[in-house]
C-alpha atoms as a printed R data frame, in Angstrom:
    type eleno elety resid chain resno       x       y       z
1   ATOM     1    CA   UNK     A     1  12.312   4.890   4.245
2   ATOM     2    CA   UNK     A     2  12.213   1.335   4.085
3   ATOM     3    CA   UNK     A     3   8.321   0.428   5.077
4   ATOM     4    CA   UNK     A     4   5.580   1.874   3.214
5   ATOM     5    CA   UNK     A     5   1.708   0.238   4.721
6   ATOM     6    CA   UNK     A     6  -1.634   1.381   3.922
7   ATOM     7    CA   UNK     A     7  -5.329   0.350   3.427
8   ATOM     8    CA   UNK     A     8  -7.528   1.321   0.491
9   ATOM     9    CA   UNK     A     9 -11.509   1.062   0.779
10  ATOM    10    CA   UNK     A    10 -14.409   1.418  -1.724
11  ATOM    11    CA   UNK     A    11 -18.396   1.177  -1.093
12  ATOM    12    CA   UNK     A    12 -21.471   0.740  -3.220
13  ATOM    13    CA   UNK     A    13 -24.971   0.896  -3.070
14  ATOM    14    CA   UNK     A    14 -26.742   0.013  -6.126
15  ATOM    15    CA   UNK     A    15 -30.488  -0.483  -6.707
16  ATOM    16    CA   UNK     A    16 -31.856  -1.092 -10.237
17  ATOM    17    CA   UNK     A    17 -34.018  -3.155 -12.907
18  ATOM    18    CA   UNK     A    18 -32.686  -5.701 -15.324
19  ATOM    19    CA   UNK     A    19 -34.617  -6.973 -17.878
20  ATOM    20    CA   UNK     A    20 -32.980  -9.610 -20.120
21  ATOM    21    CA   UNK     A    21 -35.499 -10.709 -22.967
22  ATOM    22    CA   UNK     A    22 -36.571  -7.401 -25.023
23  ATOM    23    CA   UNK     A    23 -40.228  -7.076 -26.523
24  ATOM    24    CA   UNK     A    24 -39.206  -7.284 -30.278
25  ATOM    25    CA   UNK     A    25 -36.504  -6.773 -32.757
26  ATOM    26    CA   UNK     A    26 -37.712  -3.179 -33.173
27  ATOM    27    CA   UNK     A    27 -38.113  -2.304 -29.618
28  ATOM    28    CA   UNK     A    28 -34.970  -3.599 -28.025
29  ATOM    29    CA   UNK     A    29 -35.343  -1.392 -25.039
30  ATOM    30    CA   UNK     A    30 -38.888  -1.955 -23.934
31  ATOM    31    CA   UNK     A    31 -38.948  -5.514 -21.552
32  ATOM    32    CA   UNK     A    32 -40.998  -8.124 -22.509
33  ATOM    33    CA   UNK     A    33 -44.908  -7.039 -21.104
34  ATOM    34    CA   UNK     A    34 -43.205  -3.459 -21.478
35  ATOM    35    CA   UNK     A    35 -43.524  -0.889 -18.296
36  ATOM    36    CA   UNK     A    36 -42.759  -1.411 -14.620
37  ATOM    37    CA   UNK     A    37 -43.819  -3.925 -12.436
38  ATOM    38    CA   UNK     A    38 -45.274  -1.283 -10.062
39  ATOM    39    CA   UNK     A    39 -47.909  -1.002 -12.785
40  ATOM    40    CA   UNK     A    40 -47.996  -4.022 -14.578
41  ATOM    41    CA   UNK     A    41 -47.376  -7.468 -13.387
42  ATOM    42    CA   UNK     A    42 -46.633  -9.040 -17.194
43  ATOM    43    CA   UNK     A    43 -43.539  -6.667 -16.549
44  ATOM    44    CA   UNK     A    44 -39.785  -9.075 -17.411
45  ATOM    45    CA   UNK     A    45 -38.320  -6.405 -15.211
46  ATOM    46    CA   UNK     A    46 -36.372  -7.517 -12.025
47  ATOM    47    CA   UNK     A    47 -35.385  -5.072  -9.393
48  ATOM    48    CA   UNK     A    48 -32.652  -6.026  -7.170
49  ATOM    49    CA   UNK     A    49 -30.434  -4.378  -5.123
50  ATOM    50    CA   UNK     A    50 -26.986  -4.552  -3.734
51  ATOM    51    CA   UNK     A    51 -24.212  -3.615  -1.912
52  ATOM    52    CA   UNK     A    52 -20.699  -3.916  -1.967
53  ATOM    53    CA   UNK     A    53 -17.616  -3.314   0.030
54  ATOM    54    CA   UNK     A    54 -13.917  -3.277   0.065
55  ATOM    55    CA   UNK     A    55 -11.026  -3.376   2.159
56  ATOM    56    CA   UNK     A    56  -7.246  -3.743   0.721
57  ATOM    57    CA   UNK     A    57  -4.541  -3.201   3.333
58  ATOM    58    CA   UNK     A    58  -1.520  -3.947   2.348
59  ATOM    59    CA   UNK     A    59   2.481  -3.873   3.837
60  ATOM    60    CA   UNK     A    60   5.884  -3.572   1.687
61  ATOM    61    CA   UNK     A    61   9.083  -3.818   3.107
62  ATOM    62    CA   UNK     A    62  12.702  -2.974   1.546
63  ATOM    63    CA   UNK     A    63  15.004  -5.298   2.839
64  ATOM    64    CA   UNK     A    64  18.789  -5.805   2.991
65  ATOM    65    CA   UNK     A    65  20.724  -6.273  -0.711
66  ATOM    66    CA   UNK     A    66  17.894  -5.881  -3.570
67  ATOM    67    CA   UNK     A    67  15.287  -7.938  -1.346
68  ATOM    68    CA   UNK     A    68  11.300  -6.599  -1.303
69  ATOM    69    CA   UNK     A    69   8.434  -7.671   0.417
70  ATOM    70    CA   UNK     A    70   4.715  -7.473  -0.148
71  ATOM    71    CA   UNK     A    71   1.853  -8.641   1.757
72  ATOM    72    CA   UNK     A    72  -1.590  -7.465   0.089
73  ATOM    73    CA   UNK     A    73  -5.111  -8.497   1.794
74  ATOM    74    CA   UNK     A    74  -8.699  -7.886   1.059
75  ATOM    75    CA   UNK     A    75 -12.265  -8.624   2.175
76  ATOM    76    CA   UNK     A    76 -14.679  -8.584   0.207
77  ATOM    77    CA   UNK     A    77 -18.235  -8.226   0.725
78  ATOM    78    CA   UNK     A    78 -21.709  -8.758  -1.695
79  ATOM    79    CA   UNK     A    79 -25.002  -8.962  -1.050
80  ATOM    80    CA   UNK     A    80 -28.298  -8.800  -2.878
81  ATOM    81    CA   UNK     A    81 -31.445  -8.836  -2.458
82  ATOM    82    CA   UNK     A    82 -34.625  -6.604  -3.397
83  ATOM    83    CA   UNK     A    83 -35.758  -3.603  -2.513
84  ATOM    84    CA   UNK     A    84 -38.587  -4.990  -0.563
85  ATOM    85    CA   UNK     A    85 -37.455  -8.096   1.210
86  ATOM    86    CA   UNK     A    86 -33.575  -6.267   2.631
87  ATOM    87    CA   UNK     A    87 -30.179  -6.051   1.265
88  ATOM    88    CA   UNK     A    88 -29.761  -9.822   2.333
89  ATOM    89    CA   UNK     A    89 -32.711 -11.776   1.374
90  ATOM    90    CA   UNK     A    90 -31.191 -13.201  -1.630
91  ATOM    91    CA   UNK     A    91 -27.225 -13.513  -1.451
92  ATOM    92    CA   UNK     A    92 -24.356 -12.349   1.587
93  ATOM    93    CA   UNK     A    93 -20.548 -13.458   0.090
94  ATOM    94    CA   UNK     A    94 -17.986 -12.847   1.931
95  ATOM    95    CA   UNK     A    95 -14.073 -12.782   0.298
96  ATOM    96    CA   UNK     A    96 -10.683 -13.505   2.364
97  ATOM    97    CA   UNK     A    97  -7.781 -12.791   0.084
98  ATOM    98    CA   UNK     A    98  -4.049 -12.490   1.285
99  ATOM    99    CA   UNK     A    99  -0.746 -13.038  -0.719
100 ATOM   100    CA   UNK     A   100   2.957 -12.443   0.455
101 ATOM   101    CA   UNK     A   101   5.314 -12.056  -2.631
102 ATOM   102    CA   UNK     A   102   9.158 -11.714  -1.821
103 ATOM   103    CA   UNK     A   103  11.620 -10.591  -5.054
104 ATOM   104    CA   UNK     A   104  15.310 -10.252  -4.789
105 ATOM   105    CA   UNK     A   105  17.664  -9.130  -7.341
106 ATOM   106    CA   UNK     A   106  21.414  -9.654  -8.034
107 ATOM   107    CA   UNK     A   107  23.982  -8.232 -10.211
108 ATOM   108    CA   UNK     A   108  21.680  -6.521 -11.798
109 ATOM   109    CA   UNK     A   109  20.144  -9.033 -14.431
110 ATOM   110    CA   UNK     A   110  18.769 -12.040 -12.177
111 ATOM   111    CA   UNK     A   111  15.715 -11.347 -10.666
112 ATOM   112    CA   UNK     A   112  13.594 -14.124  -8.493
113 ATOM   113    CA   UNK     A   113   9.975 -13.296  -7.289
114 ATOM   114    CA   UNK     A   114   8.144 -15.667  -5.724
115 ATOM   115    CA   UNK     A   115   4.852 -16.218  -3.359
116 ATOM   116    CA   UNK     A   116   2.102 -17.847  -1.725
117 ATOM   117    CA   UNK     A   117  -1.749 -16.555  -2.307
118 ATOM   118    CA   UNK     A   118  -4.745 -17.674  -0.352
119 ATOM   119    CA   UNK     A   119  -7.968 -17.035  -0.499
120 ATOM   120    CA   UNK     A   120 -11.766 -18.390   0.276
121 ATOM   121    CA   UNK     A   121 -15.027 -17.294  -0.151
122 ATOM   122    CA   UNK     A   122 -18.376 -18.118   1.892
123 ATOM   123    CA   UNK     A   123 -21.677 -17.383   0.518
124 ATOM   124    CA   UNK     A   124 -25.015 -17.823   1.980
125 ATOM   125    CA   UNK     A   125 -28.292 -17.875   0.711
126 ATOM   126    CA   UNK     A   126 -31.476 -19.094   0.039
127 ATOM   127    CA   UNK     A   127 -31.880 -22.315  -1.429
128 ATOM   128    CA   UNK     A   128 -34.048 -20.998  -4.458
129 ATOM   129    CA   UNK     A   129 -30.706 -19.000  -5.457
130 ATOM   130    CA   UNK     A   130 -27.249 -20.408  -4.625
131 ATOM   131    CA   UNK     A   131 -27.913 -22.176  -0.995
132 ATOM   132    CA   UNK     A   132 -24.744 -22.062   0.942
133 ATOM   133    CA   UNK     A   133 -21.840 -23.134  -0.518
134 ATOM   134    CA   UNK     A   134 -17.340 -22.726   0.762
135 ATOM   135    CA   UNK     A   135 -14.469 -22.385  -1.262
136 ATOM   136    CA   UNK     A   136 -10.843 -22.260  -0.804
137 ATOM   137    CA   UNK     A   137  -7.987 -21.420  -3.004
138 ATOM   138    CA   UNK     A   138  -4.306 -21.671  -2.110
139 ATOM   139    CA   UNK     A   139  -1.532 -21.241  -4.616
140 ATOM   140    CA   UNK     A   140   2.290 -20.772  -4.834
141 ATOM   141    CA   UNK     A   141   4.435 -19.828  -7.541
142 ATOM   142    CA   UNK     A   142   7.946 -18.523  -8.687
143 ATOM   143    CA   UNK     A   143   9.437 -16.296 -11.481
144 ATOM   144    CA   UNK     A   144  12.642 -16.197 -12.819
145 ATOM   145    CA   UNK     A   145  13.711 -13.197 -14.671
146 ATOM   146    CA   UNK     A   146  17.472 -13.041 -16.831
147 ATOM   147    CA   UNK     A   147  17.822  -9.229 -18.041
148 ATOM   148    CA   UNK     A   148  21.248  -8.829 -20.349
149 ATOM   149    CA   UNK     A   149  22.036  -6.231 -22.672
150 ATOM   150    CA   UNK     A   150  20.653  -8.304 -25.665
151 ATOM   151    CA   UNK     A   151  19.057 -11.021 -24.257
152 ATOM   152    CA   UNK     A   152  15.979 -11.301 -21.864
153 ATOM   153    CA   UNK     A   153  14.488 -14.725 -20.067
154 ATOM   154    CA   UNK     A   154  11.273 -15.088 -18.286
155 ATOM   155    CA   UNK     A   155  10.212 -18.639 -16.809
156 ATOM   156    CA   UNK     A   156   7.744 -19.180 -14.091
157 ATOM   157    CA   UNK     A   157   5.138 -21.486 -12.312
158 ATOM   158    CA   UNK     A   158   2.227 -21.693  -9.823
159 ATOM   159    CA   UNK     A   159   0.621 -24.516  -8.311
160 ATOM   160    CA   UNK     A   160  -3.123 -24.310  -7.480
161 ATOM   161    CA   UNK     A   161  -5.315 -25.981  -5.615
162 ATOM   162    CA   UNK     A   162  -8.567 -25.505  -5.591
163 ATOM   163    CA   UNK     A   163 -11.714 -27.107  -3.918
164 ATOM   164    CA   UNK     A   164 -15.798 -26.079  -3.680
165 ATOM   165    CA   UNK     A   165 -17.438 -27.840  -0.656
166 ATOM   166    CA   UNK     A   166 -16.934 -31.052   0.196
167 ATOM   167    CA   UNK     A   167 -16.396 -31.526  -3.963
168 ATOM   168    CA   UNK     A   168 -13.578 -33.444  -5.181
169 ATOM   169    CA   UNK     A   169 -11.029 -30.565  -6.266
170 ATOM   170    CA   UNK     A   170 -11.526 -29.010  -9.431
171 ATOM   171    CA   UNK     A   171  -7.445 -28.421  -9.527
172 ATOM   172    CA   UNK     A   172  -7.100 -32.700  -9.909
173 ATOM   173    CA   UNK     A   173  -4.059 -32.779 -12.317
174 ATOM   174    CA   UNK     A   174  -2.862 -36.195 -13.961
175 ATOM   175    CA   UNK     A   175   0.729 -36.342 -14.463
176 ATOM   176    CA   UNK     A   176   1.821 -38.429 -17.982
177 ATOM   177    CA   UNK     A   177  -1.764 -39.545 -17.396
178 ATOM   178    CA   UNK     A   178  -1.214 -42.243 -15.093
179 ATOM   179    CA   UNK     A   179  -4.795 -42.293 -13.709
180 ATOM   180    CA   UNK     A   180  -3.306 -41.057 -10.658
181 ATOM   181    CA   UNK     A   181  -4.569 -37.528  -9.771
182 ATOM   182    CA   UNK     A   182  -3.181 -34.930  -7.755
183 ATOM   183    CA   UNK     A   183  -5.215 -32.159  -5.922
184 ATOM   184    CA   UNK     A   184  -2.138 -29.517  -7.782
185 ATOM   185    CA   UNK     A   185  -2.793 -27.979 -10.970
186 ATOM   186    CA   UNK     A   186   0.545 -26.650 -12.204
187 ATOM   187    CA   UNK     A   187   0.422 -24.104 -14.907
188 ATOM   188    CA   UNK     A   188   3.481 -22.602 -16.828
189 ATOM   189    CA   UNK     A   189   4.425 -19.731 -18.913
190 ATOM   190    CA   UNK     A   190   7.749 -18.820 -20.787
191 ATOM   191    CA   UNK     A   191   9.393 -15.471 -22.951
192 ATOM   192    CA   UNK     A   192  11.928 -14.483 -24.456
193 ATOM   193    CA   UNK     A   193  13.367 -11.848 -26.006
194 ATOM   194    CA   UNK     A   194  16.435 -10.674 -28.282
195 ATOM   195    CA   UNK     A   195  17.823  -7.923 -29.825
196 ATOM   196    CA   UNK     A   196  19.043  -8.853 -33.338
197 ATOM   197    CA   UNK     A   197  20.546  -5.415 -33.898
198 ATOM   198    CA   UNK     A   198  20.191  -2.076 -31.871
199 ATOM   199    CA   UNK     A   199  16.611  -1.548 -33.452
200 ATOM   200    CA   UNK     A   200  15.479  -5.181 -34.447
201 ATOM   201    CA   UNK     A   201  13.713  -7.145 -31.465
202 ATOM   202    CA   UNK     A   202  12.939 -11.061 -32.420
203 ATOM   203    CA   UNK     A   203  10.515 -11.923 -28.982
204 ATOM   204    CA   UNK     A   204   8.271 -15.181 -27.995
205 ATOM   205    CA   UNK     A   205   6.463 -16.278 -25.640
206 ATOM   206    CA   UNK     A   206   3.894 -19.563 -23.898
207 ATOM   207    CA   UNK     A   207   1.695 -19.038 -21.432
208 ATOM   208    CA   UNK     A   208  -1.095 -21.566 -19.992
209 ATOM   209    CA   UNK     A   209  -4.364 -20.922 -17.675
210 ATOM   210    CA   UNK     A   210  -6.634 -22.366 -16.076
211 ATOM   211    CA   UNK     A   211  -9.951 -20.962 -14.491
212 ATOM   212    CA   UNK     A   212 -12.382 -22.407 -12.155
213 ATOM   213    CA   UNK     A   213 -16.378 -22.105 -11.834
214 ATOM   214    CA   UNK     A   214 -17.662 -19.756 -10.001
215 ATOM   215    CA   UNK     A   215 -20.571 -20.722  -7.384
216 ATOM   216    CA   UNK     A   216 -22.554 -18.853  -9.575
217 ATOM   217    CA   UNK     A   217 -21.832 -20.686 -12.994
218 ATOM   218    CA   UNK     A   218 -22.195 -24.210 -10.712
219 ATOM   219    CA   UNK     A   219 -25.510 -23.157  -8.718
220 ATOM   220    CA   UNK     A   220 -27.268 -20.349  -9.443
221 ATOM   221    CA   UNK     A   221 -30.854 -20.578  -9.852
222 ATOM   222    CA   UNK     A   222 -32.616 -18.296 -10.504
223 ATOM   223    CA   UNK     A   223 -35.208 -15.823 -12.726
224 ATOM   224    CA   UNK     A   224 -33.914 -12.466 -13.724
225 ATOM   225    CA   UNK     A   225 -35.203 -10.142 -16.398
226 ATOM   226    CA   UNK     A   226 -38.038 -12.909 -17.696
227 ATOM   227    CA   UNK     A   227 -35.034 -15.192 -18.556
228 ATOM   228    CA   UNK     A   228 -34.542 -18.608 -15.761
229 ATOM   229    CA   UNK     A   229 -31.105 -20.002 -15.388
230 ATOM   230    CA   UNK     A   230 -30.244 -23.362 -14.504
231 ATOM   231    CA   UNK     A   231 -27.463 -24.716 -11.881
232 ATOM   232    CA   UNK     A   232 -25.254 -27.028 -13.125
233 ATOM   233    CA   UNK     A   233 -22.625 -28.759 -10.674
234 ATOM   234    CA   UNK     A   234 -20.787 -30.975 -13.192
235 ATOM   235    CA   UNK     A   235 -19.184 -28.071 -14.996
236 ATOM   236    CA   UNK     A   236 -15.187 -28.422 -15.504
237 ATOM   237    CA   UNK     A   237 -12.792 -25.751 -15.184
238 ATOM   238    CA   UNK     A   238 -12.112 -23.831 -18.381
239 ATOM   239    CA   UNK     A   239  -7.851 -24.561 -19.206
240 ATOM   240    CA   UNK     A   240  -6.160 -23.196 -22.352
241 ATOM   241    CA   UNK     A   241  -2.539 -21.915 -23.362
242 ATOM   242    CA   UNK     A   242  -1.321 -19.053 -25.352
243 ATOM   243    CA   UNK     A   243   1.887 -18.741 -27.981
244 ATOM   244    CA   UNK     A   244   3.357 -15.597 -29.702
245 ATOM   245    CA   UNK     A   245   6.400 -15.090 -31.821
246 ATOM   246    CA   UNK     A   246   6.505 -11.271 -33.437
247 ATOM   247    CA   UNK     A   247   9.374  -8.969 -34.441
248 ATOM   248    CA   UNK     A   248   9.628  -5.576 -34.117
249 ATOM   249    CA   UNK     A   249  11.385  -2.766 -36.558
250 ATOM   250    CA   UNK     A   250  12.458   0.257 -34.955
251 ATOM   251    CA   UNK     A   251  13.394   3.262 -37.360
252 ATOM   252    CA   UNK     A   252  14.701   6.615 -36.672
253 ATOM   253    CA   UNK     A   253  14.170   9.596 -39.607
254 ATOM   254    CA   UNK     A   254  14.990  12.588 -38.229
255 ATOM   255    CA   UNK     A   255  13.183  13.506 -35.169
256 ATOM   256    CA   UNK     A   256  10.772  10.909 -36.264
257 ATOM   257    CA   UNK     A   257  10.746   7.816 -34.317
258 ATOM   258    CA   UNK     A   258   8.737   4.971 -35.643
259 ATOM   259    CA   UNK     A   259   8.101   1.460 -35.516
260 ATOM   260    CA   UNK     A   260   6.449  -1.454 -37.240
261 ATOM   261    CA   UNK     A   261   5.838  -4.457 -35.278
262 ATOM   262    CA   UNK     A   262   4.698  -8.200 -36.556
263 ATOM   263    CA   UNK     A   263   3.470 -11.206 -34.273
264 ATOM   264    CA   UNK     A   264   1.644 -14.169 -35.164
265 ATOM   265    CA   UNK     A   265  -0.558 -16.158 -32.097
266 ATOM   266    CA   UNK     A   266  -2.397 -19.320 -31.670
267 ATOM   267    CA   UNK     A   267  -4.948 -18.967 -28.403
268 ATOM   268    CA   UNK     A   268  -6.531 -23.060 -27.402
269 ATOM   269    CA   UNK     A   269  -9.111 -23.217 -24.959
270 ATOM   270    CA   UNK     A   270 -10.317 -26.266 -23.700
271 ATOM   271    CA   UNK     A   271 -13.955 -26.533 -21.782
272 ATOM   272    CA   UNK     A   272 -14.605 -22.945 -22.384
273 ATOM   273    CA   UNK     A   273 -17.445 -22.031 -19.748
274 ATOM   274    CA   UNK     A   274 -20.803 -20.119 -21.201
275 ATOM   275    CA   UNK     A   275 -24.013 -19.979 -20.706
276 ATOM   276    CA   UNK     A   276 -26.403 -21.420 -23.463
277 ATOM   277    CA   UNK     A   277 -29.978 -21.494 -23.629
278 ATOM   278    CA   UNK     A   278 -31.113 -25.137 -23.561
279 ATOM   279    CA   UNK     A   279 -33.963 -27.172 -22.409
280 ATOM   280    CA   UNK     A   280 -32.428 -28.216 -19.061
281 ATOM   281    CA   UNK     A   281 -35.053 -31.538 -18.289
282 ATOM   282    CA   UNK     A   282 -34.782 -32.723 -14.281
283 ATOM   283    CA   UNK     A   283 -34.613 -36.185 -14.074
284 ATOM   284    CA   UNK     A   284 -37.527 -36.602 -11.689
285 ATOM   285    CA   UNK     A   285 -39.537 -35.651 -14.182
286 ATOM   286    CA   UNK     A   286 -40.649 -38.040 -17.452
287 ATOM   287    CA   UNK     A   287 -43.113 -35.488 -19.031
288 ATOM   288    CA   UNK     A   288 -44.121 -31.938 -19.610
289 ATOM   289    CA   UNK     A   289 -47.170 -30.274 -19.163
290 ATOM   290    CA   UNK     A   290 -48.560 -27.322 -21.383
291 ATOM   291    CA   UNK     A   291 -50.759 -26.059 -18.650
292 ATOM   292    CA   UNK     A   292 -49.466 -22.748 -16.983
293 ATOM   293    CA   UNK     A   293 -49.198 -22.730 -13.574
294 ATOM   294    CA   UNK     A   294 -48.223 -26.816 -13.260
295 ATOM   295    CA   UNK     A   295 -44.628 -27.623 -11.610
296 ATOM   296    CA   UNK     A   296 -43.772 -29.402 -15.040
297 ATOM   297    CA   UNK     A   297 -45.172 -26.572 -17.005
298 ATOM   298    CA   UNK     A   298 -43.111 -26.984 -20.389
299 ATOM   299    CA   UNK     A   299 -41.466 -23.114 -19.841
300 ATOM   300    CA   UNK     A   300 -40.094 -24.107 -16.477
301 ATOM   301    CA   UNK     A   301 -37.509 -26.425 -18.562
302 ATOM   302    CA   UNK     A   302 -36.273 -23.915 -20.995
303 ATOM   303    CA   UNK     A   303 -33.655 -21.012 -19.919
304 ATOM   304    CA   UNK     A   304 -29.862 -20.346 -19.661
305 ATOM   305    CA   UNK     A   305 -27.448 -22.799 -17.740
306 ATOM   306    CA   UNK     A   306 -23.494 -22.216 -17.253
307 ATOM   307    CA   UNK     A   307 -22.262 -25.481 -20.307
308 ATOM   308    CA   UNK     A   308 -18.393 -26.684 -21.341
309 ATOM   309    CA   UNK     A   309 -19.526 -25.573 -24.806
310 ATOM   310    CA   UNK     A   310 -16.343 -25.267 -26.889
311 ATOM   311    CA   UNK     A   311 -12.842 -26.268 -27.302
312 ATOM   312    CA   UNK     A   312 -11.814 -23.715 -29.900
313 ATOM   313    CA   UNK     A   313  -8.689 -22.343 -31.229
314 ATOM   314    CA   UNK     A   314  -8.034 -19.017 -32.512
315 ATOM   315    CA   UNK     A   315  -4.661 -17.777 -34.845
316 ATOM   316    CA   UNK     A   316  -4.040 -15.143 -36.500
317 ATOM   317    CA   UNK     A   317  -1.218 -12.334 -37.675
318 ATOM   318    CA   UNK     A   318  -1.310  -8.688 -36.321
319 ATOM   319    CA   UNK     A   319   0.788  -5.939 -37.358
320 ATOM   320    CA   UNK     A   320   0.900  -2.248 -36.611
321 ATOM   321    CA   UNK     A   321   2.897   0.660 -37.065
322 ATOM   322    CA   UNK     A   322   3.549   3.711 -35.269
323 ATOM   323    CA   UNK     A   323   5.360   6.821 -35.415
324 ATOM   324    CA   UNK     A   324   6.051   9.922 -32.816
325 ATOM   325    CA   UNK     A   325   7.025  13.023 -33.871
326 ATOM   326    CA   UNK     A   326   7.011  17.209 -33.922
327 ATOM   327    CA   UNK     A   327   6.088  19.779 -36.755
328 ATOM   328    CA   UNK     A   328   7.187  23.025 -35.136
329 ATOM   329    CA   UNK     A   329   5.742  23.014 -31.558
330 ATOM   330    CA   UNK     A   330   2.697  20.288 -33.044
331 ATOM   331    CA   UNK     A   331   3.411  16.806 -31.710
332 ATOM   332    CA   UNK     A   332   1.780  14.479 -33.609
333 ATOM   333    CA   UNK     A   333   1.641  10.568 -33.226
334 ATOM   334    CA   UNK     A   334  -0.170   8.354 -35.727
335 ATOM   335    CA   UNK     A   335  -1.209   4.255 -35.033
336 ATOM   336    CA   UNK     A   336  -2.304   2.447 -37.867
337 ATOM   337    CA   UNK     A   337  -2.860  -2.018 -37.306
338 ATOM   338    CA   UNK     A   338  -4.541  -4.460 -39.223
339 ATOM   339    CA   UNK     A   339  -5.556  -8.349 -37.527
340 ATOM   340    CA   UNK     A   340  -6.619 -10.821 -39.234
341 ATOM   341    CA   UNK     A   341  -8.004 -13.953 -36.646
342 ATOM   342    CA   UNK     A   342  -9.393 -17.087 -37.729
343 ATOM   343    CA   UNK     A   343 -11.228 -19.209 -34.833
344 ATOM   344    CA   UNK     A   344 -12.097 -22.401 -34.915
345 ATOM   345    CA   UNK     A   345 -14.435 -24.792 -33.432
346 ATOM   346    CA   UNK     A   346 -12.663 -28.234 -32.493
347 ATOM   347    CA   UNK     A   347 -15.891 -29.656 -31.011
348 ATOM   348    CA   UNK     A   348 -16.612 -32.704 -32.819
């Protein structure tokens, strides 16, 4: 009654052609040199395949006074490669994922859940595509939760570190900025909520995030679908936060039940990863050639590459308004919401 374990697992196979760049404006669907590249070589198409696999087990245990306790794994498996060449020529990534989480609640509004979450991933492949590149992720983090008959408290934290190779991490955090990094990256979020009356809900909230390249945004090269992409290893982890302060009307007509609800937001990010098509110019090289076929061919410099591009900020006002109901034995329930968002560029 009190142990509950189990394991979960998913395959796929997948084998297909991408094209990226279309032949014109009109004929969006047709690659670039148009047809297959079984019968014509000036075809953009790529055909790759791939397969993936996954394995979750997982464990949860009731324990003595309120107490709970989860461990979740997975592996995770990808490869890629062409149809021609195997299932591995290209890519094999492998993914080690486990987290415990243990919760406990008392007198029936505290409520503390807290946990530890590692993972790492090792990927090999040819040189021409990623190479071979390690990664490990370890985290920790707590949540406290207050649940009273008007008034509702969330506050948590995790601490991440996170390091690629034999790379400085890419979870270096400078506290007050003293020029004196740590390998942690803390990251906070906060709610609350309160009922002004039986039907009147006043609720806010702060979150913030942080996300780390992938190997593929750092060092992927490679030409897909008539389109190259560029590596590029001094990308920065993308951060932001998140605020929202809204109210919410409940009102009862009948056996109508209906609601209107109004929040305003501000969303920052900061080093917002995406990939832009640039002329990406090695440094061994001082000029470009226009003759086809040369290693400093001018096309070989020109494709899509994984940039910080933006710090942006985006605000705006939502509201909606819903209503549940019956006409005879007809139940009928209506949404209507308008947003308005205004995002901004902050890059000077």
């Amino acid at each position: 009654k009190k142990l509950k374990m189990g394991v979960a697992f998913n395959s796929q196979y997948e084998n297909v052609g991408r094209f990226i760049i279309w032949e014109s404006a009109t004929m969006a669907y047709t690659p670039t040199g148009g047809g297959s590249p079984d019968t014509n070589p000036n075809s953009s198409i790529t055909q790759e395949s791939s397969i993936r696999v996954c394995v979750d087990p997982y464990i949860k245990y009731l324990g003595e006074k309120n107490s709970k306790h989860e461990l979740k794994g997975r592996y995770y498996l990808v490869s890629t490669g062409n149809p021609f060449d195997g299932l591995y020529s290209a890519t094999k990534a492998d993914m080690y994922y486990g987290d415990y989480q243990f919760s406990k609640k008392w007198n029936e509004i505290h409520n503390l859940t807290s946990g530890v979450t590692a993972s790492t991933n090792i990927i090999n492949s040819r040189e021409d595509v990623f190479g071979d590149h390690t990664s490990i992720n370890l985290a920790g983090y707590t949540q406290y939760d207050l649940n009273m008959e008007r008034l509702d408290i969330t506050a948590g934290v995790r601490l991440e570190y996170f390091k690629q190779d034999d790379r400085t991490p890419d979870s270096q955090f400078d506290l007050w900025e003293t020029k004196n990094d740590i390998p942690i990256y803390p990251v906070f979020r906060a709610a609350v909520h309160y009922a002004l009356a039986k039907n009147t809900h006043l609720r806010s909230s702060f979150g913030q995030g942080i996300r780390f390249p992938s190997v593929g945004e750092r060092f992927l090269t490679a030409e897909s679908g008539g389109a190259r992409i560029f590596p590029n290893p001094n990308i920065e982890p993308e951060r932001g936060w998140a605020t929202e302060i809204g109210i919410k009307q409940v009102f009862h007509i009948g056996k109508w039940r209906s609601s209107l609800d109004i929040a305003g937001f501000v969303n920052q990010y900061d080093n917002m990863i995406e990939f832009a098509f640039d002329n990406v110019m090695p440094d061994s090289i001082t000029s470009v050639s226009l003759v086809p076929g040369t290693p400093n061919y001018v096309e070989n410099f020109f494709g899509f590459q994984a940039q910080n591009t933006e710090q942006a900020r985006i605000s705006g006002i939502e509201v909606s308004f819903n209503s549940q109901g019956k006409i005879r034995n007809v139940e009928l329930r209506t949404l209507i919401g308008y947003t308005y968002m205004k995002p901004v560029s902050l890059n000077t």
